[in-house]
Short mmCIF file of C-alpha atoms in Angstrom, two decimals:
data_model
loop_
_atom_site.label_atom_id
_atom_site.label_comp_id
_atom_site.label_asym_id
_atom_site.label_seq_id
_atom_site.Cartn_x
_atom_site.Cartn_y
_atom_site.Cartn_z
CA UNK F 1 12.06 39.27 2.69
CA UNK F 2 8.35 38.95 1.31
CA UNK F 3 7.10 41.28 4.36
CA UNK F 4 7.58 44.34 2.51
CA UNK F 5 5.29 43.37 -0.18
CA UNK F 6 2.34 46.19 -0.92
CA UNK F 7 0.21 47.38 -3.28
CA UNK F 8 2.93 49.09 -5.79
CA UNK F 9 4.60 45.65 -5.83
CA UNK F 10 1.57 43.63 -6.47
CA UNK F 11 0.22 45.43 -9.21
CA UNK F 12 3.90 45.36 -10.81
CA UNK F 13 3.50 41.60 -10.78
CA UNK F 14 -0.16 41.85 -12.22
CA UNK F 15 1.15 44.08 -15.09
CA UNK F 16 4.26 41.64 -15.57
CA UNK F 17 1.82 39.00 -16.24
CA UNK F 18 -0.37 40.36 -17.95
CA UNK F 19 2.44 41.41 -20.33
CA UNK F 20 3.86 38.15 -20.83
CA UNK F 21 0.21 35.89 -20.79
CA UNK F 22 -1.74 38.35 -22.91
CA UNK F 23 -5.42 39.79 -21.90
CA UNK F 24 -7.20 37.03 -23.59
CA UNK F 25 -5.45 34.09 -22.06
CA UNK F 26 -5.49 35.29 -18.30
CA UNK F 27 -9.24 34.66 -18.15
CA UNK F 28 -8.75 31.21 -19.39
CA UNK F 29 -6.18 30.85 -17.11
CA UNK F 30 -8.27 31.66 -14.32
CA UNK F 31 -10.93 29.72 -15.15
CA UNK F 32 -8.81 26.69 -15.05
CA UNK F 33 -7.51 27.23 -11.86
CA UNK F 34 -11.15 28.04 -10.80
CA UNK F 35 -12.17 24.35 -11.99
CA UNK F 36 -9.31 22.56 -10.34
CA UNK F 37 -9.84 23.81 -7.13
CA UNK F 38 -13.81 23.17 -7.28
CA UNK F 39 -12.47 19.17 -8.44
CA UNK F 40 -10.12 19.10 -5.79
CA UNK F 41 -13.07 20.44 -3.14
CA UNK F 42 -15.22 17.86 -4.26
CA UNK F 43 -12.75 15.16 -4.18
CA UNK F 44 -11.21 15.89 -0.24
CA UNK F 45 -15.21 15.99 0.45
CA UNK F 46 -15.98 12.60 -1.11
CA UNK F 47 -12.81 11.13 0.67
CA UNK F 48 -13.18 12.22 3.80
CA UNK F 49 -16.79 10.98 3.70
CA UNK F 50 -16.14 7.64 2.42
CA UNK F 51 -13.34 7.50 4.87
CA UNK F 52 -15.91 8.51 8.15
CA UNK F 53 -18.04 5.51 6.42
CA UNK F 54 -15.48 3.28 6.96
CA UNK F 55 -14.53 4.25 10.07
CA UNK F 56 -17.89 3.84 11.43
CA UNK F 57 -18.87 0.20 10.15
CA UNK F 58 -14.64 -0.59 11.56
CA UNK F 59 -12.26 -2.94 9.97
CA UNK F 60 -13.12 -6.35 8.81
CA UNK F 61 -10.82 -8.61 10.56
CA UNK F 62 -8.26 -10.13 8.39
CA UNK F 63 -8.81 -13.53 6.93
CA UNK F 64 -6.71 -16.31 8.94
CA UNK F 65 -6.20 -19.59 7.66
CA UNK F 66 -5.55 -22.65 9.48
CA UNK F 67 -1.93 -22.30 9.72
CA UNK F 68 -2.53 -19.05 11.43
CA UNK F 69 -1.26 -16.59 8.42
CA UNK F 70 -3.16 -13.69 7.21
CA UNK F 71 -4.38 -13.82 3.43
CA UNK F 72 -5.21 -10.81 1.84
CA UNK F 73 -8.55 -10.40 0.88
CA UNK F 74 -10.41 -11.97 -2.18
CA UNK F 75 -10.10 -9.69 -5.26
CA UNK F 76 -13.01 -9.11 -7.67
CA UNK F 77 -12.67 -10.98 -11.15
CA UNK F 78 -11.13 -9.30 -13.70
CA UNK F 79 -9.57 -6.89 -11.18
CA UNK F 80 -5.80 -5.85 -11.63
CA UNK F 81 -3.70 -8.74 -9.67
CA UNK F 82 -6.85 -10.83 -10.03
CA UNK F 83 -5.23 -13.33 -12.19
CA UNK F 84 -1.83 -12.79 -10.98
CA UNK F 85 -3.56 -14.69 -7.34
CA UNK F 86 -4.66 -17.74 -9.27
CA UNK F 87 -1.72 -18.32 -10.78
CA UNK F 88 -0.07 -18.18 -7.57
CA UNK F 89 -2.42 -20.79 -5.83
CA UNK F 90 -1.92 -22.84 -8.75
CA UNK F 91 1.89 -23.05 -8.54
CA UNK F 92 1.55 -23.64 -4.87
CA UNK F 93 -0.68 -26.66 -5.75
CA UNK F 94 1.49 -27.90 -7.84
CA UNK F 95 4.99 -27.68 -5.99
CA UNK F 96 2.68 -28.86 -2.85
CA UNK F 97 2.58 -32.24 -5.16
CA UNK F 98 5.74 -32.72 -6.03
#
């Protein structure tokens, strides 16, 4: 279906859009896409290198209490969930009481 597509059939499309986007606003447009895929470069670079970082120091082990289950490890104060964790402990304290 798209095999047949040449040059008369590419510039209709380029004429089509310029037609319904203007001249002034196809630069823009291009320029936008331009900067998107220079973010989206740099971001796949910094996550494959901090994922090759991580790979090479390994995995921590997990954290095993005495009971032999896994806890999940500490969070940072004032993190998301941070809070959520201590009030967790807490209520296990206190139906541990009871």
């Amino acid at each position: 279906m798209f095999s047949r597509i040449g040059a008369p059939e590419i510039l209709i499309i380029l004429v089509v859009f310029l037609l319904i986007f203007g001249a002034r606003r196809l630069p823009d447009m291009a320029r936008s896409l331009g900067q998107s895929m220079r973010i989206l470069k740099s971001e796949t670079k910094a996550m494959r290198t901090s994922e090759g970082e991580t790979s090479a120091q390994g995995a921590s082990p997990p954290h095993a209490d005495s009971a032999g289950q896994v806890e999940p490890p500490p969070r940072a104060p004032g993190s998301p969930g941070a809070q959520a964790t201590s009030v967790t402990a807490h209520t296990q304290e206190t139906v541990g009481k009871r």
